Amino acid sequence: MGRSAQGDAATAEVARKRQQQEDAAILLVHLLISCANAIQAGDYAAATSNLAAARTALATTVSTAAGIGRVLSHFAAALAQRLIPAQHGAAPNAASSAAHASELYRQFYEAGPYLKFAHFTANQAILEACDGCDRVHVIDLAIMQGVQWPSLIQAFSLRPGGPPAVRITGIGPPPAADGSRNELQDVGVRLAELARALNVPFSFNVVTADSLDALKPWMFQIVPGEALAVNSVCQLHRLLVDQDAASTSLPSPIDAVLGWVTALQPRVFTVVEQEADHNKPTLVERFVNALFYYAAVFDSMEALSAQRLALTGRPAAGGLGAEAYLQREIFNIVCSEGSGRVERHEPLVLWHARFWRAGMWQMPVGPSALGQATALLRTFSGAGFRAHECGGCLSLMWHDQALFTSSVWRAAPPTNTAAGDSILDKQADNGKSSSGSSDHHQAAAAPGGIAMK
């Protein structure tokens, strides 16, 4: 056999194996969806059979080292976790310490542009909304390790005319029962040291609660004249509940939180959420939607890892921790029901309607914000990431799949404007009326940009 014929045979063999892998992956997806269907119908014998066939495929024909097999292995594990307790009448337990959750969050932050995009877009909105203000108070609905705030403090330090006095109130869980040191205090110390080094007047407050809907406006010690910003990164979906629970508990948790946020009358309310639809009432709908969403996220992480390896010879940071962070979300979506299901991601259109009902007023992002977000993502563009503006919001895209969406809001001012008037006209009028308020310099410089860390 000549070299040309040998080459053709080798190419044909590679194509044949690739086709076998694709066919096996499609079959595996069907097995897992059939398993979810059987669990939903209460047919645990059929569910067990489908799951066993899926596990066999994962062990023999579909590689779990990368690609679709990797994400499918997490969904198979989640179905197994749900199925086994279902056979014994117990609910799955995915509880872990707040410190562990915070550490996984940090590693997911390090793994790629996902949370960096969220923090950048939120911080840029806060910086612009508080331009010229002497005192700025930021309430963070989930302070975690505080990784969002060093870049904002640095940006304020560079403001022409000098920085404002910055106060950050971090919300987090109550201290552990064993009396161990609360991580929130350490966050405050680190941020205070940075602010001191940058000559930014700074103070840090802690508010602890088991749930955000238990909080009240008076707990935040609002000072008249300070520019107030409220920040929520991937937190509001955790306040959603089943429709039957919402009807028996009024107000619902999400309505309670949006109620006290509106009552605070913040200058800006920054919200970032997963652009996903994982709050369907039935397991199968959630399972299918989550499967496609997390397949895109895992594929994007693999693209990042390949890009990093090609450029530096080293794998991307935070890989295993980031995967564990996503696995926790997958398990919660698939395994939990009722109050135990907190990863209730919803698409932007549903959040828009909810914010409008709560009396919020959208602040559309401008071309400069899109340009700055695009510049931020330039480092990751080789892996397929980009920023996309839609409906006055910014989305982090991986190719054509939206992963996270950032939107900016404020409490709607009293107005007699006709309902048909332009939102942008209302915003322009409000901007003119606020430019001479007591907490603004009369000659305010244009806000600087947020530095990417």
Coordinates of C-alpha atoms in Angstrom, one line a residue:
M1 CA 0.0 0.0 0.0
G2 CA 1.4 3.4 -1.0
R3 CA 1.9 6.3 1.4
S4 CA -1.1 8.1 -0.1
A5 CA -3.4 5.2 0.4
Q6 CA -2.1 4.7 4.0
G7 CA -2.8 8.4 4.7
D8 CA -6.3 8.1 3.4
A9 CA -6.9 5.0 5.5
A10 CA -5.6 6.8 8.6
T11 CA -7.8 9.8 7.9
A12 CA -10.9 7.6 7.4
E13 CA -10.2 5.7 10.6
V14 CA -9.9 9.0 12.6
A15 CA -13.2 10.2 11.1
R16 CA -14.9 6.8 11.9
K17 CA -13.8 7.0 15.5
R18 CA -15.0 10.6 15.8
Q19 CA -18.4 9.6 14.4
Q20 CA -18.5 6.7 16.9
Q21 CA -17.8 9.1 19.7
E22 CA -20.5 11.6 18.5
D23 CA -23.1 8.8 18.2
A24 CA -22.2 7.4 21.7
A25 CA -22.5 10.9 23.1
I26 CA -26.0 11.4 21.5
L27 CA -27.1 8.1 22.9
L28 CA -25.8 9.0 26.3
V29 CA -27.8 12.3 26.3
H30 CA -30.9 10.3 25.4
L31 CA -30.3 7.9 28.2
L32 CA -29.9 10.6 30.8
I33 CA -33.0 12.5 29.6
S34 CA -34.9 9.2 29.8
C35 CA -33.7 8.7 33.3
A36 CA -34.8 12.2 34.3
N37 CA -38.2 11.5 32.7
A38 CA -38.6 8.2 34.6
I39 CA -37.6 9.9 37.9
Q40 CA -40.2 12.6 37.2
A41 CA -42.8 9.9 36.6
G42 CA -41.9 8.0 39.7
D43 CA -40.7 5.0 37.7
Y44 CA -37.5 4.3 39.6
A45 CA -36.9 0.9 38.0
A46 CA -36.8 2.4 34.6
A47 CA -34.7 5.3 35.9
T48 CA -32.2 2.9 37.4
S49 CA -32.0 0.9 34.2
N50 CA -31.3 4.1 32.1
L51 CA -28.8 5.3 34.6
A52 CA -26.9 2.0 34.6
A53 CA -26.7 2.1 30.8
A54 CA -25.5 5.7 30.9
R55 CA -22.8 4.8 33.4
T56 CA -21.7 1.9 31.2
A57 CA -21.4 4.3 28.3
L58 CA -19.3 6.7 30.4
A59 CA -17.0 3.9 31.4
T60 CA -16.6 2.4 28.0
T61 CA -17.4 4.5 25.0
V62 CA -17.6 8.2 26.0
S63 CA -14.5 9.8 27.4
T64 CA -15.0 11.9 30.5
A65 CA -11.6 13.5 30.3
A66 CA -12.9 16.4 28.1
G67 CA -15.7 17.5 25.9
I68 CA -19.3 16.5 26.2
G69 CA -18.5 13.4 28.3
R70 CA -17.1 15.6 31.1
V71 CA -20.2 17.6 31.6
L72 CA -22.5 14.5 31.1
S73 CA -20.6 12.7 33.8
H74 CA -21.7 15.5 36.3
F75 CA -25.3 15.2 35.2
A76 CA -25.2 11.4 35.5
A77 CA -23.8 11.8 39.0
A78 CA -26.5 14.3 39.9
L79 CA -29.2 11.9 38.7
A80 CA -27.7 9.1 40.7
Q81 CA -27.6 11.4 43.8
R82 CA -31.3 12.2 43.3
L83 CA -32.3 8.6 42.4
I84 CA -30.8 6.8 45.4
P85 CA -32.4 9.0 48.1
A86 CA -35.7 8.9 46.1
Q87 CA -35.6 5.1 46.4
H88 CA -35.3 5.5 50.2
G89 CA -37.7 8.5 50.6
A90 CA -35.0 11.0 51.7
A91 CA -33.9 14.2 50.1
P92 CA -30.3 14.6 48.8
N93 CA -28.0 16.7 51.0
A94 CA -25.7 19.1 49.2
A95 CA -24.9 21.3 52.3
S96 CA -21.3 22.6 52.8
S97 CA -19.7 25.3 54.9
A98 CA -19.9 29.0 53.9
A99 CA -16.1 29.1 53.9
H100 CA -15.9 26.2 51.4
A101 CA -18.5 27.9 49.1
S102 CA -16.6 31.1 49.3
E103 CA -13.3 29.3 48.3
L104 CA -15.0 27.7 45.3
Y105 CA -16.4 31.1 44.3
R106 CA -12.8 32.5 44.4
Q107 CA -11.5 29.6 42.2
F108 CA -14.3 30.1 39.7
Y109 CA -13.4 33.8 39.6
E110 CA -9.8 32.9 38.8
A111 CA -10.8 30.3 36.1
G112 CA -11.9 32.8 33.4
P113 CA -13.8 35.9 32.6
Y114 CA -17.2 34.9 34.1
L115 CA -17.1 36.7 37.4
K116 CA -14.5 39.2 36.2
F117 CA -17.0 40.3 33.6
A118 CA -19.7 40.5 36.3
H119 CA -17.6 42.6 38.7
F120 CA -16.2 44.8 36.0
T121 CA -19.6 45.8 34.6
A122 CA -21.1 46.3 38.0
N123 CA -18.1 48.4 39.2
Q124 CA -18.1 50.5 36.1
A125 CA -21.8 51.3 36.6
I126 CA -21.2 52.2 40.3
L127 CA -18.3 54.4 39.3
E128 CA -20.3 56.3 36.7
A129 CA -23.4 56.7 38.9
C130 CA -21.3 58.1 41.8
D131 CA -19.3 60.4 39.6
G132 CA -18.6 63.6 41.6
C133 CA -20.0 62.3 44.9
D134 CA -18.1 63.1 48.1
R135 CA -19.4 60.0 50.0
V136 CA -20.2 56.6 48.5
H137 CA -21.8 53.7 50.3
V138 CA -21.9 50.3 48.6
I139 CA -24.0 47.4 49.9
D140 CA -22.9 44.1 48.6
L141 CA -25.6 41.4 48.9
A142 CA -22.9 38.7 49.1
I143 CA -19.4 40.0 50.0
M144 CA -17.8 36.5 49.8
Q145 CA -14.0 37.2 49.8
G146 CA -14.4 40.8 48.6
V147 CA -12.6 40.2 45.3
Q148 CA -14.9 42.6 43.5
W149 CA -13.9 45.8 45.4
P150 CA -10.1 46.4 45.1
S151 CA -10.5 47.5 41.5
L152 CA -13.3 50.0 42.5
I153 CA -11.3 51.4 45.3
Q154 CA -8.4 51.8 43.0
A155 CA -10.6 53.5 40.4
F156 CA -11.9 56.0 43.0
S157 CA -8.3 56.7 44.1
L158 CA -7.5 58.0 40.6
R159 CA -10.5 60.3 40.3
P160 CA -9.6 63.9 39.4
G161 CA -10.1 66.1 42.4
G162 CA -9.5 63.3 44.9
P163 CA -11.4 60.2 46.0
P164 CA -14.7 60.1 47.8
A165 CA -15.1 58.6 51.3
V166 CA -16.0 55.0 50.5
R167 CA -18.1 52.8 52.8
I168 CA -18.7 49.1 52.0
T169 CA -21.3 47.1 53.8
G170 CA -20.8 43.4 53.2
I171 CA -23.6 41.0 53.8
G172 CA -22.7 37.4 54.7
P173 CA -23.7 34.4 56.9
P174 CA -23.7 34.6 60.7
P175 CA -20.5 33.4 62.4
A176 CA -20.0 29.7 62.8
A177 CA -21.4 28.1 65.9
D178 CA -17.9 26.8 66.9
G179 CA -16.7 30.4 67.5
S180 CA -14.2 30.4 64.6
R181 CA -13.2 33.8 63.2
N182 CA -15.7 35.3 60.8
E183 CA -14.1 35.6 57.3
L184 CA -16.0 38.8 56.7
Q185 CA -13.8 40.7 59.2
D186 CA -10.7 39.5 57.3
V187 CA -12.2 40.9 54.1
G188 CA -12.7 44.2 55.8
V189 CA -9.1 44.3 57.0
R190 CA -7.7 43.6 53.5
L191 CA -9.9 46.2 51.9
A192 CA -9.0 48.8 54.6
E193 CA -5.3 48.2 54.1
L194 CA -5.6 48.6 50.3
A195 CA -7.7 51.8 50.7
R196 CA -5.1 53.2 53.2
A197 CA -2.3 52.5 50.7
L198 CA -4.2 54.4 48.0
N199 CA -5.3 57.3 50.3
V200 CA -9.0 56.5 50.0
P201 CA -11.0 57.3 53.1
F202 CA -12.7 53.9 53.9
S203 CA -14.9 52.1 56.3
F204 CA -16.3 48.6 56.3
N205 CA -19.4 47.3 58.0
V206 CA -20.7 43.8 58.3
V207 CA -24.4 42.7 58.3
T208 CA -25.0 39.0 58.8
A209 CA -28.2 37.1 58.1
D210 CA -29.3 33.6 57.3
S211 CA -31.4 35.0 54.4
L212 CA -31.5 38.3 52.5
D213 CA -35.3 38.6 52.9
A214 CA -34.8 38.9 56.7
L215 CA -33.0 42.2 56.4
K216 CA -34.5 45.6 56.9
P217 CA -33.4 49.0 55.6
W218 CA -32.5 50.3 59.1
M219 CA -29.8 47.7 59.5
F220 CA -27.6 49.5 56.9
Q221 CA -27.3 52.7 58.8
I222 CA -27.8 54.9 55.8
V223 CA -26.3 58.4 56.2
P224 CA -28.1 61.3 54.5
G225 CA -26.1 62.7 51.6
E226 CA -24.1 59.6 50.7
A227 CA -24.5 58.1 47.3
L228 CA -25.9 54.6 47.8
A229 CA -25.2 51.7 45.5
V230 CA -26.6 48.2 46.0
N231 CA -24.8 45.3 44.3
S232 CA -26.0 41.8 43.6
V233 CA -23.8 39.2 41.7
C234 CA -25.6 35.9 41.1
Q235 CA -27.7 36.2 44.3
L236 CA -31.3 37.2 43.4
H237 CA -32.1 33.8 41.8
R238 CA -31.6 32.2 45.1
L239 CA -34.6 34.1 46.5
L240 CA -37.1 32.6 44.0
V241 CA -39.5 30.0 45.2
D242 CA -42.1 27.6 43.8
Q243 CA -45.4 29.3 42.8
D244 CA -47.4 27.4 45.4
A245 CA -44.9 28.6 48.1
A246 CA -45.0 32.1 46.8
S247 CA -48.8 32.2 47.1
T248 CA -48.8 31.1 50.7
S249 CA -45.9 33.3 51.8
L250 CA -46.5 37.0 51.2
P251 CA -44.4 38.8 50.3
S252 CA -42.2 36.2 48.6
P253 CA -38.5 36.4 49.4
I254 CA -37.6 38.1 46.1
D255 CA -40.4 40.6 46.6
A256 CA -39.3 41.3 50.2
V257 CA -35.7 42.0 49.1
L258 CA -36.6 44.1 46.1
G259 CA -39.0 46.0 48.4
W260 CA -36.3 47.0 50.9
V261 CA -33.8 47.7 48.1
T262 CA -36.4 50.1 46.5
A263 CA -37.1 51.6 50.0
L264 CA -33.4 52.5 50.3
Q265 CA -33.7 54.6 47.1
P266 CA -30.2 53.7 45.8
R267 CA -28.6 55.8 43.2
V268 CA -27.7 52.5 41.4
F269 CA -28.6 48.9 41.8
T270 CA -26.2 46.6 39.9
V271 CA -27.5 43.1 39.1
V272 CA -25.6 40.2 37.4
E273 CA -27.3 36.9 36.8
Q274 CA -26.8 33.7 34.8
E275 CA -28.5 34.0 31.5
A276 CA -30.3 30.7 31.8
D277 CA -33.7 29.1 32.3
H278 CA -33.3 26.7 35.2
N279 CA -36.4 27.5 37.3
K280 CA -38.9 25.3 35.4
P281 CA -41.3 23.4 37.6
T282 CA -40.6 20.0 36.1
L283 CA -37.3 18.1 36.4
V284 CA -37.0 17.2 32.7
E285 CA -37.3 20.9 31.5
R286 CA -34.7 22.0 34.1
F287 CA -32.5 19.1 33.2
V288 CA -32.5 19.7 29.5
N289 CA -32.0 23.5 29.8
A290 CA -29.2 23.0 32.3
L291 CA -27.5 20.4 30.2
F292 CA -27.2 22.7 27.2
Y293 CA -26.2 25.7 29.4
Y294 CA -23.5 23.9 31.3
A295 CA -22.2 22.2 28.2
A296 CA -21.4 25.6 26.9
V297 CA -19.8 26.7 30.1
F298 CA -17.6 23.6 30.3
D299 CA -16.7 23.9 26.6
S300 CA -15.7 27.6 27.2
M301 CA -13.5 26.5 30.1
E302 CA -11.8 24.0 28.0
A303 CA -11.2 26.6 25.3
L304 CA -9.7 28.9 27.9
S305 CA -7.4 26.1 29.1
A306 CA -6.3 25.3 25.6
Q307 CA -5.6 29.0 25.0
R308 CA -3.6 29.4 28.2
L309 CA -1.6 26.2 27.5
A310 CA -0.7 27.4 24.1
L311 CA 0.4 30.8 25.3
T312 CA 2.1 29.9 28.6
G313 CA 2.6 26.2 28.6
R314 CA 0.6 26.1 31.9
P315 CA -3.1 25.1 32.4
A316 CA -5.6 27.7 33.4
A317 CA -5.9 28.6 37.1
G318 CA -8.6 27.3 39.3
G319 CA -9.7 24.4 37.1
L320 CA -10.7 21.8 39.6
G321 CA -12.2 24.3 42.0
A322 CA -14.1 26.0 39.2
E323 CA -15.5 22.6 38.1
A324 CA -16.6 21.8 41.7
Y325 CA -18.3 25.2 41.8
L326 CA -20.3 24.4 38.7
Q327 CA -21.0 20.9 39.9
R328 CA -22.6 22.2 43.0
E329 CA -25.0 24.2 40.8
I330 CA -25.8 21.2 38.6
F331 CA -26.5 19.0 41.6
N332 CA -28.8 21.6 43.1
I333 CA -30.8 22.1 39.9
V334 CA -31.2 18.3 39.4
C335 CA -31.3 16.9 42.9
S336 CA -33.3 19.4 44.9
E337 CA -36.9 20.5 45.0
G338 CA -38.9 23.0 47.1
S339 CA -36.9 25.2 49.5
G340 CA -33.8 23.2 48.9
R341 CA -33.5 24.2 45.3
V342 CA -31.8 27.6 45.2
E343 CA -30.1 27.7 41.8
R344 CA -33.2 29.0 40.1
H345 CA -31.6 30.9 37.2
E346 CA -34.0 32.8 35.0
P347 CA -33.5 34.7 31.7
L348 CA -33.2 38.5 31.5
V349 CA -36.8 39.1 30.3
L350 CA -38.3 37.7 33.5
W351 CA -36.0 39.8 35.7
H352 CA -37.0 42.9 33.7
A353 CA -40.6 42.3 34.5
R354 CA -39.9 41.6 38.1
F355 CA -37.8 44.8 38.6
W356 CA -40.4 47.0 36.9
R357 CA -43.2 45.6 39.2
A358 CA -40.9 46.4 42.2
G359 CA -40.7 50.1 41.1
M360 CA -37.2 49.9 39.6
W361 CA -36.1 52.0 36.7
Q362 CA -33.6 50.6 34.2
M363 CA -30.4 52.6 33.4
P364 CA -29.3 51.3 29.9
V365 CA -25.6 50.9 29.3
G366 CA -24.1 53.1 26.7
P367 CA -21.6 52.5 23.9
S368 CA -18.7 53.3 26.2
A369 CA -19.6 50.5 28.6
L370 CA -19.8 48.1 25.7
G371 CA -16.4 49.3 24.5
Q372 CA -14.8 48.9 27.9
A373 CA -16.3 45.4 28.4
T374 CA -15.0 44.4 24.9
A375 CA -11.6 45.7 25.9
L376 CA -11.8 43.6 29.1
L377 CA -12.6 40.5 27.1
R378 CA -9.9 41.0 24.5
T379 CA -7.6 38.7 26.5
F380 CA -10.2 36.0 26.3
S381 CA -11.4 36.6 22.7
G382 CA -9.2 33.9 21.3
A383 CA -11.2 31.4 23.4
G384 CA -14.5 32.7 21.9
F385 CA -15.7 35.2 24.5
R386 CA -17.2 38.6 23.6
A387 CA -19.5 41.2 25.1
H388 CA -22.9 41.8 23.6
E389 CA -25.4 44.7 24.3
C390 CA -29.1 43.8 24.2
G391 CA -32.0 45.8 25.6
G392 CA -29.8 48.2 27.6
C393 CA -27.9 45.3 29.3
L394 CA -24.5 43.7 28.7
S395 CA -24.1 39.9 28.2
L396 CA -21.0 37.8 28.4
M397 CA -21.2 35.6 25.3
W398 CA -19.3 32.4 24.5
H399 CA -19.7 32.4 20.7
D400 CA -23.5 32.7 20.4
Q401 CA -24.4 31.5 23.8
A402 CA -25.1 34.1 26.5
L403 CA -23.7 33.0 29.9
F404 CA -24.2 36.0 32.2
T405 CA -26.1 39.3 31.9
S406 CA -25.4 42.5 33.7
S407 CA -28.1 45.1 34.1
V408 CA -28.3 48.4 36.0
W409 CA -31.3 49.8 37.9
R410 CA -32.4 52.5 40.3
A411 CA -35.5 53.2 42.3
A412 CA -38.0 55.0 40.0
P413 CA -38.4 58.7 40.8
P414 CA -41.9 60.1 41.2
T415 CA -43.1 61.3 37.8
N416 CA -46.2 62.3 36.0
T417 CA -44.7 61.4 32.6
A418 CA -47.0 59.6 30.3
A419 CA -46.5 55.9 30.0
G420 CA -45.7 56.2 26.3
D421 CA -42.7 58.6 26.9
S422 CA -39.2 57.3 26.2
I423 CA -37.3 55.8 29.1
L424 CA -34.2 57.5 27.8
D425 CA -36.0 60.9 28.0
K426 CA -36.8 60.2 31.6
Q427 CA -33.2 59.3 32.3
A428 CA -31.9 62.4 30.6
D429 CA -34.3 64.6 32.7
N430 CA -33.3 62.9 35.9
G431 CA -29.6 63.3 35.1
K432 CA -30.1 67.1 34.7
S433 CA -32.0 67.4 37.9
S434 CA -29.5 65.5 40.0
S435 CA -26.4 67.3 38.7
G436 CA -26.8 70.0 41.3
S437 CA -27.6 67.9 44.3
S438 CA -25.8 68.5 47.6
D439 CA -23.6 65.4 47.3
H440 CA -22.1 66.3 43.9
H441 CA -19.2 68.6 43.0
Q442 CA -20.4 71.3 40.7
A443 CA -17.7 70.6 38.2
A444 CA -17.5 66.8 38.1
A445 CA -14.9 65.1 35.9
A446 CA -15.8 62.2 33.7
P447 CA -15.4 58.9 35.6
G448 CA -12.3 56.9 35.1
G449 CA -12.3 53.3 34.1
I450 CA -12.2 50.1 36.2
A451 CA -8.8 48.4 36.0
M452 CA -9.0 44.7 35.3
K453 CA -7.2 42.5 37.9

